[in-house]
């Protein structure tokens, strides 16, 4: 019996070891924006051909293939091919998918959505205004636990959707909200005829065989192995070129890169350090594209020392650092990260990088610290252990701040513990943390990050002027006035330095040269391709 | 014998209870919060609380444990917190992949380690022993994920002989295809097991060679190979049976690293995902299932003992 016991303890220890080095949450914020592909045109004379298949490498199993619940990167990626959105926005321009038009009323309180006619679900049923209304109702239904629900509340008042006729839906807003379009971008109708009698849609067994409206329909899923979609001939955007698309689950990045080289995977995310290896094979297009994400160093003004509540100190600390050096340290080259100054990302409406910045002036940093009456400053920097970029940057920051007489203590912790501490608005035992966000293209989304006491204001930034501007911007329908508001807000926030913006990071994707139509498919953050129907095999 | 088995099976119950308590406590002590994977930045605090309430995570930890154990007693392993699929179903779905991989890896390791261990023990400190020792030291110290990547690079990329990962070619359903995909992960795992087994068998062989019955065989003029494989082998099999019993836990827990690197759809890689997502019910289910197999494996090993060595009397 003793033997057995020691074996059991060994298993428990194993569980413990793994849990100790486990990652945080995998959920990616659904991004609602993108930039056009920096891809190359197919060689002249080669038109798109039909047939063939594509294998996309993904790092995990999808959690749930239902757009009302998909929050993880893999589910969002697969849903993009399985379910068509109403419309998408790239660089401020709308591309309509299921929708034909979206028109606001004169008072901007009613939006009328027209659907394309003749739309069908993968099972042949008609896709109508009923499905759209049903989807919104289910998002708003508290019992259904859709994380999109918060987006459909404006000051706790719900946005309502009503059917006018089979192809028309009317949305009523409780107050003017130009960000409504960005909310609608994230909505992908789910079929009413499938889910109307389900009490708990998230847990419904019907999600195991999803019925969508996108260019590819569900074929088979082998848990832990792969998920295959096949062509949907009645896709409203025209018959897709490829016969099938498979998402292959490859959990280990090194192994996935080998599978890519071996032709077992055709599309795969790359870490910048692996780019040269894959490029050397000459078989792949390497496409870095903006993911609409800001990576930044956060100053916690709420720490028990209270020292970072002074903006002069935050400015001085920023001056002690060099953005270009950090980019080199963390992203190997500026090719994969653009220097950032504004809290908005370049894909956001009214973005400007022409704002005050505090960067790379150690002498002035010292002066300012002295002027602020701060000496022997000690800061605590929380770092996710095992996160190479964070470890490298934190060491760099420690060394640079030492040069201006600031002592930085690195507090390394497990990533789940880190996340818990970071999002805990009451945490007062650290001053510095590295992180990033993807907030989508409408600047109103950033309100929760920078208004006093807001739900995600982790840096505890408080400036009444900024509060006023961001609240005005949320309800301002006139684009010109709105542009002014956000330009001003960007300037003030940059001047107050609640965060030290580092870079607008890019995703790098490798795609086998056997495939074309990349530009039409539009590379998109999180989901890779906006419209897979346009990809063809050469 | 039957009475013994029944008694031993009954003894597993308190053991499983102990395992579940320790495992649950550790999960609760570990940092992280499963609700975080459902939270988006603009979510209201009361929405987050509602999710927590719906998952039952707002109750005190000991209440959560009692609910779990009550359901367990009725054979309900519960549902994953992340994808809401039944835990038992997910484990059983992944079981064949892990059992096949681990079973063949253990069999391969045993078949190779017995002759290697015997030869090493019989030729103590000579070149054969040193070579075999070297190999087993390499096996013990080499990181398996590194060996896996190395073999993948060699056999898939350079030689194009084998697929690099997965268990099947997409859309292909054939045993031969699975077998082909299994060669690399099975070899890597077998190499890991082999190293440990060889060390055990070698030292047990050295011990046996000092025994009187071996000296008598020498006196009778038996050949060394006859002594080794006819007489010493029987005695050496005892530790192998113990090792096999101990390996039953691995059989279910899977080789987490190997399965993850090769994207083998087994319980090991399922466990890895569960731990990453703080999926309490799934972690508990997998741990309990592995413990059960380990205890069961030890029982079978003990019973086998009495057949191989009649001197050993089983007493519960």
mmCIF file with all atom_site columns, C-alpha atoms in Angstrom, chain B residues 47-169:
data_model
loop_
_atom_site.group_PDB
_atom_site.id
_atom_site.type_symbol
_atom_site.label_atom_id
_atom_site.label_alt_id
_atom_site.label_comp_id
_atom_site.label_asym_id
_atom_site.label_entity_id
_atom_site.label_seq_id
_atom_site.pdbx_PDB_ins_code
_atom_site.Cartn_x
_atom_site.Cartn_y
_atom_site.Cartn_z
_atom_site.occupancy
_atom_site.B_iso_or_equiv
_atom_site.pdbx_formal_charge
_atom_site.auth_seq_id
_atom_site.auth_comp_id
_atom_site.auth_asym_id
_atom_site.auth_atom_id
_atom_site.pdbx_PDB_model_num
ATOM 1   C CA . UNK B 1 47  ? -22.663 40.625 -14.533 1.00 0.00 ? 47  UNK B CA 1
ATOM 2   C CA . UNK B 1 48  ? -19.391 39.133 -13.317 1.00 0.00 ? 48  UNK B CA 1
ATOM 3   C CA . UNK B 1 49  ? -21.002 38.251 -9.994  1.00 0.00 ? 49  UNK B CA 1
ATOM 4   C CA . UNK B 1 50  ? -23.893 36.599 -11.818 1.00 0.00 ? 50  UNK B CA 1
ATOM 5   C CA . UNK B 1 51  ? -21.497 34.409 -13.813 1.00 0.00 ? 51  UNK B CA 1
ATOM 6   C CA . UNK B 1 52  ? -19.715 33.509 -10.598 1.00 0.00 ? 52  UNK B CA 1
ATOM 7   C CA . UNK B 1 53  ? -23.037 32.651 -8.989  1.00 0.00 ? 53  UNK B CA 1
ATOM 8   C CA . UNK B 1 54  ? -24.206 30.575 -11.957 1.00 0.00 ? 54  UNK B CA 1
ATOM 9   C CA . UNK B 1 55  ? -21.001 28.550 -11.792 1.00 0.00 ? 55  UNK B CA 1
ATOM 10  C CA . UNK B 1 56  ? -21.464 28.099 -8.039  1.00 0.00 ? 56  UNK B CA 1
ATOM 11  C CA . UNK B 1 57  ? -18.100 29.720 -7.398  1.00 0.00 ? 57  UNK B CA 1
ATOM 12  C CA . UNK B 1 58  ? -19.498 32.280 -4.962  1.00 0.00 ? 58  UNK B CA 1
ATOM 13  C CA . UNK B 1 59  ? -20.064 29.573 -2.351  1.00 0.00 ? 59  UNK B CA 1
ATOM 14  C CA . UNK B 1 60  ? -17.403 28.862 0.295   1.00 0.00 ? 60  UNK B CA 1
ATOM 15  C CA . UNK B 1 61  ? -14.730 26.410 -0.872  1.00 0.00 ? 61  UNK B CA 1
ATOM 16  C CA . UNK B 1 62  ? -15.772 23.598 1.499   1.00 0.00 ? 62  UNK B CA 1
ATOM 17  C CA . UNK B 1 63  ? -19.372 23.813 0.287   1.00 0.00 ? 63  UNK B CA 1
ATOM 18  C CA . UNK B 1 64  ? -18.113 23.598 -3.295  1.00 0.00 ? 64  UNK B CA 1
ATOM 19  C CA . UNK B 1 65  ? -16.174 20.504 -2.299  1.00 0.00 ? 65  UNK B CA 1
ATOM 20  C CA . UNK B 1 66  ? -19.180 18.871 -0.622  1.00 0.00 ? 66  UNK B CA 1
ATOM 21  C CA . UNK B 1 67  ? -21.337 19.506 -3.660  1.00 0.00 ? 67  UNK B CA 1
ATOM 22  C CA . UNK B 1 68  ? -18.667 17.963 -5.823  1.00 0.00 ? 68  UNK B CA 1
ATOM 23  C CA . UNK B 1 69  ? -18.233 14.871 -3.629  1.00 0.00 ? 69  UNK B CA 1
ATOM 24  C CA . UNK B 1 70  ? -21.995 14.418 -3.367  1.00 0.00 ? 70  UNK B CA 1
ATOM 25  C CA . UNK B 1 71  ? -22.336 14.418 -7.137  1.00 0.00 ? 71  UNK B CA 1
ATOM 26  C CA . UNK B 1 72  ? -19.285 12.170 -7.470  1.00 0.00 ? 72  UNK B CA 1
ATOM 27  C CA . UNK B 1 73  ? -20.862 9.621  -5.146  1.00 0.00 ? 73  UNK B CA 1
ATOM 28  C CA . UNK B 1 74  ? -23.713 9.435  -7.665  1.00 0.00 ? 74  UNK B CA 1
ATOM 29  C CA . UNK B 1 75  ? -21.280 8.936  -10.500 1.00 0.00 ? 75  UNK B CA 1
ATOM 30  C CA . UNK B 1 76  ? -21.574 12.498 -11.814 1.00 0.00 ? 76  UNK B CA 1
ATOM 31  C CA . UNK B 1 77  ? -18.146 13.894 -12.660 1.00 0.00 ? 77  UNK B CA 1
ATOM 32  C CA . UNK B 1 78  ? -19.667 17.277 -13.393 1.00 0.00 ? 78  UNK B CA 1
ATOM 33  C CA . UNK B 1 79  ? -19.267 19.668 -16.285 1.00 0.00 ? 79  UNK B CA 1
ATOM 34  C CA . UNK B 1 80  ? -16.311 21.673 -17.508 1.00 0.00 ? 80  UNK B CA 1
ATOM 35  C CA . UNK B 1 81  ? -16.431 25.292 -16.389 1.00 0.00 ? 81  UNK B CA 1
ATOM 36  C CA . UNK B 1 82  ? -15.020 26.389 -19.730 1.00 0.00 ? 82  UNK B CA 1
ATOM 37  C CA . UNK B 1 83  ? -16.856 24.544 -22.481 1.00 0.00 ? 83  UNK B CA 1
ATOM 38  C CA . UNK B 1 84  ? -19.662 23.067 -20.309 1.00 0.00 ? 84  UNK B CA 1
ATOM 39  C CA . UNK B 1 85  ? -19.167 19.569 -21.708 1.00 0.00 ? 85  UNK B CA 1
ATOM 40  C CA . UNK B 1 86  ? -19.468 16.580 -19.314 1.00 0.00 ? 86  UNK B CA 1
ATOM 41  C CA . UNK B 1 87  ? -16.122 15.814 -17.681 1.00 0.00 ? 87  UNK B CA 1
ATOM 42  C CA . UNK B 1 88  ? -16.446 12.033 -17.859 1.00 0.00 ? 88  UNK B CA 1
ATOM 43  C CA . UNK B 1 89  ? -17.375 12.200 -21.541 1.00 0.00 ? 89  UNK B CA 1
ATOM 44  C CA . UNK B 1 90  ? -14.307 14.275 -22.310 1.00 0.00 ? 90  UNK B CA 1
ATOM 45  C CA . UNK B 1 91  ? -12.026 11.898 -20.400 1.00 0.00 ? 91  UNK B CA 1
ATOM 46  C CA . UNK B 1 92  ? -13.484 8.819  -22.071 1.00 0.00 ? 92  UNK B CA 1
ATOM 47  C CA . UNK B 1 93  ? -13.264 10.505 -25.474 1.00 0.00 ? 93  UNK B CA 1
ATOM 48  C CA . UNK B 1 94  ? -9.534  11.080 -24.976 1.00 0.00 ? 94  UNK B CA 1
ATOM 49  C CA . UNK B 1 95  ? -8.824  7.773  -23.231 1.00 0.00 ? 95  UNK B CA 1
ATOM 50  C CA . UNK B 1 96  ? -8.218  5.560  -26.290 1.00 0.00 ? 96  UNK B CA 1
ATOM 51  C CA . UNK B 1 97  ? -5.593  7.947  -27.707 1.00 0.00 ? 97  UNK B CA 1
ATOM 52  C CA . UNK B 1 98  ? -3.664  8.037  -24.436 1.00 0.00 ? 98  UNK B CA 1
ATOM 53  C CA . UNK B 1 99  ? -4.088  4.345  -23.634 1.00 0.00 ? 99  UNK B CA 1
ATOM 54  C CA . UNK B 1 100 ? -2.883  3.363  -27.106 1.00 0.00 ? 100 UNK B CA 1
ATOM 55  C CA . UNK B 1 101 ? 0.120   5.640  -26.986 1.00 0.00 ? 101 UNK B CA 1
ATOM 56  C CA . UNK B 1 102 ? 1.141   4.893  -23.419 1.00 0.00 ? 102 UNK B CA 1
ATOM 57  C CA . UNK B 1 103 ? 0.421   1.172  -23.711 1.00 0.00 ? 103 UNK B CA 1
ATOM 58  C CA . UNK B 1 104 ? 2.604   0.745  -26.752 1.00 0.00 ? 104 UNK B CA 1
ATOM 59  C CA . UNK B 1 105 ? 5.326   2.970  -25.309 1.00 0.00 ? 105 UNK B CA 1
ATOM 60  C CA . UNK B 1 106 ? 5.427   0.974  -22.060 1.00 0.00 ? 106 UNK B CA 1
ATOM 61  C CA . UNK B 1 107 ? 5.386   -2.342 -23.921 1.00 0.00 ? 107 UNK B CA 1
ATOM 62  C CA . UNK B 1 108 ? 8.230   -1.198 -26.142 1.00 0.00 ? 108 UNK B CA 1
ATOM 63  C CA . UNK B 1 109 ? 10.188  0.065  -23.141 1.00 0.00 ? 109 UNK B CA 1
ATOM 64  C CA . UNK B 1 110 ? 9.746   -3.203 -21.238 1.00 0.00 ? 110 UNK B CA 1
ATOM 65  C CA . UNK B 1 111 ? 10.674  -5.383 -24.206 1.00 0.00 ? 111 UNK B CA 1
ATOM 66  C CA . UNK B 1 112 ? 13.873  -3.424 -24.771 1.00 0.00 ? 112 UNK B CA 1
ATOM 67  C CA . UNK B 1 113 ? 14.820  -2.742 -21.174 1.00 0.00 ? 113 UNK B CA 1
ATOM 68  C CA . UNK B 1 114 ? 14.804  -6.396 -20.003 1.00 0.00 ? 114 UNK B CA 1
ATOM 69  C CA . UNK B 1 115 ? 17.601  -7.643 -22.307 1.00 0.00 ? 115 UNK B CA 1
ATOM 70  C CA . UNK B 1 116 ? 19.498  -4.351 -21.974 1.00 0.00 ? 116 UNK B CA 1
ATOM 71  C CA . UNK B 1 117 ? 19.304  -4.407 -18.169 1.00 0.00 ? 117 UNK B CA 1
ATOM 72  C CA . UNK B 1 118 ? 20.320  -8.081 -17.997 1.00 0.00 ? 118 UNK B CA 1
ATOM 73  C CA . UNK B 1 119 ? 23.291  -7.552 -20.289 1.00 0.00 ? 119 UNK B CA 1
ATOM 74  C CA . UNK B 1 120 ? 24.378  -4.431 -18.418 1.00 0.00 ? 120 UNK B CA 1
ATOM 75  C CA . UNK B 1 121 ? 24.124  -6.172 -15.047 1.00 0.00 ? 121 UNK B CA 1
ATOM 76  C CA . UNK B 1 122 ? 25.962  -9.272 -16.197 1.00 0.00 ? 122 UNK B CA 1
ATOM 77  C CA . UNK B 1 123 ? 28.795  -7.262 -17.693 1.00 0.00 ? 123 UNK B CA 1
ATOM 78  C CA . UNK B 1 124 ? 29.166  -4.852 -14.861 1.00 0.00 ? 124 UNK B CA 1
ATOM 79  C CA . UNK B 1 125 ? 31.715  -2.107 -15.549 1.00 0.00 ? 125 UNK B CA 1
ATOM 80  C CA . UNK B 1 126 ? 32.609  -3.515 -18.940 1.00 0.00 ? 126 UNK B CA 1
ATOM 81  C CA . UNK B 1 127 ? 32.019  -1.699 -22.202 1.00 0.00 ? 127 UNK B CA 1
ATOM 82  C CA . UNK B 1 128 ? 28.528  -3.099 -22.801 1.00 0.00 ? 128 UNK B CA 1
ATOM 83  C CA . UNK B 1 129 ? 27.490  -1.940 -19.341 1.00 0.00 ? 129 UNK B CA 1
ATOM 84  C CA . UNK B 1 130 ? 29.037  1.464  -19.863 1.00 0.00 ? 130 UNK B CA 1
ATOM 85  C CA . UNK B 1 131 ? 27.333  1.891  -23.222 1.00 0.00 ? 131 UNK B CA 1
ATOM 86  C CA . UNK B 1 132 ? 23.916  0.869  -21.880 1.00 0.00 ? 132 UNK B CA 1
ATOM 87  C CA . UNK B 1 133 ? 24.449  3.031  -18.815 1.00 0.00 ? 133 UNK B CA 1
ATOM 88  C CA . UNK B 1 134 ? 25.314  5.950  -21.021 1.00 0.00 ? 134 UNK B CA 1
ATOM 89  C CA . UNK B 1 135 ? 22.151  5.488  -23.041 1.00 0.00 ? 135 UNK B CA 1
ATOM 90  C CA . UNK B 1 136 ? 19.985  5.309  -19.943 1.00 0.00 ? 136 UNK B CA 1
ATOM 91  C CA . UNK B 1 137 ? 21.620  8.364  -18.419 1.00 0.00 ? 137 UNK B CA 1
ATOM 92  C CA . UNK B 1 138 ? 20.937  10.244 -21.627 1.00 0.00 ? 138 UNK B CA 1
ATOM 93  C CA . UNK B 1 139 ? 17.345  9.012  -21.468 1.00 0.00 ? 139 UNK B CA 1
ATOM 94  C CA . UNK B 1 140 ? 16.930  10.197 -17.881 1.00 0.00 ? 140 UNK B CA 1
ATOM 95  C CA . UNK B 1 141 ? 18.495  13.586 -18.407 1.00 0.00 ? 141 UNK B CA 1
ATOM 96  C CA . UNK B 1 142 ? 17.380  14.588 -21.923 1.00 0.00 ? 142 UNK B CA 1
ATOM 97  C CA . UNK B 1 143 ? 14.282  16.798 -21.938 1.00 0.00 ? 143 UNK B CA 1
ATOM 98  C CA . UNK B 1 144 ? 11.652  14.815 -23.809 1.00 0.00 ? 144 UNK B CA 1
ATOM 99  C CA . UNK B 1 145 ? 10.173  17.852 -25.552 1.00 0.00 ? 145 UNK B CA 1
ATOM 100 C CA . UNK B 1 146 ? 13.609  18.571 -26.998 1.00 0.00 ? 146 UNK B CA 1
ATOM 101 C CA . UNK B 1 147 ? 14.077  15.000 -28.172 1.00 0.00 ? 147 UNK B CA 1
ATOM 102 C CA . UNK B 1 148 ? 10.601  15.183 -29.693 1.00 0.00 ? 148 UNK B CA 1
ATOM 103 C CA . UNK B 1 149 ? 11.405  18.317 -31.698 1.00 0.00 ? 149 UNK B CA 1
ATOM 104 C CA . UNK B 1 150 ? 14.722  16.806 -32.791 1.00 0.00 ? 150 UNK B CA 1
ATOM 105 C CA . UNK B 1 151 ? 13.088  13.601 -34.065 1.00 0.00 ? 151 UNK B CA 1
ATOM 106 C CA . UNK B 1 152 ? 10.307  15.602 -35.713 1.00 0.00 ? 152 UNK B CA 1
ATOM 107 C CA . UNK B 1 153 ? 12.869  17.701 -37.539 1.00 0.00 ? 153 UNK B CA 1
ATOM 108 C CA . UNK B 1 154 ? 14.836  14.631 -38.646 1.00 0.00 ? 154 UNK B CA 1
ATOM 109 C CA . UNK B 1 155 ? 12.040  12.274 -39.685 1.00 0.00 ? 155 UNK B CA 1
ATOM 110 C CA . UNK B 1 156 ? 9.414   14.729 -40.908 1.00 0.00 ? 156 UNK B CA 1
ATOM 111 C CA . UNK B 1 157 ? 11.271  17.711 -42.340 1.00 0.00 ? 157 UNK B CA 1
ATOM 112 C CA . UNK B 1 158 ? 14.562  16.203 -43.483 1.00 0.00 ? 158 UNK B CA 1
ATOM 113 C CA . UNK B 1 159 ? 13.685  12.625 -44.394 1.00 0.00 ? 159 UNK B CA 1
ATOM 114 C CA . UNK B 1 160 ? 9.941   13.050 -45.117 1.00 0.00 ? 160 UNK B CA 1
ATOM 115 C CA . UNK B 1 161 ? 9.308   9.606  -43.672 1.00 0.00 ? 161 UNK B CA 1
ATOM 116 C CA . UNK B 1 162 ? 6.776   10.399 -40.984 1.00 0.00 ? 162 UNK B CA 1
ATOM 117 C CA . UNK B 1 163 ? 4.147   13.035 -40.221 1.00 0.00 ? 163 UNK B CA 1
ATOM 118 C CA . UNK B 1 164 ? 5.328   15.606 -37.686 1.00 0.00 ? 164 UNK B CA 1
ATOM 119 C CA . UNK B 1 165 ? 2.276   15.782 -35.450 1.00 0.00 ? 165 UNK B CA 1
ATOM 120 C CA . UNK B 1 166 ? -1.333  14.863 -34.789 1.00 0.00 ? 166 UNK B CA 1
ATOM 121 C CA . UNK B 1 167 ? -2.906  11.419 -34.681 1.00 0.00 ? 167 UNK B CA 1
ATOM 122 C CA . UNK B 1 168 ? -4.502  11.310 -38.115 1.00 0.00 ? 168 UNK B CA 1
ATOM 123 C CA . UNK B 1 169 ? -4.146  12.745 -41.561 1.00 0.00 ? 169 UNK B CA 1
#
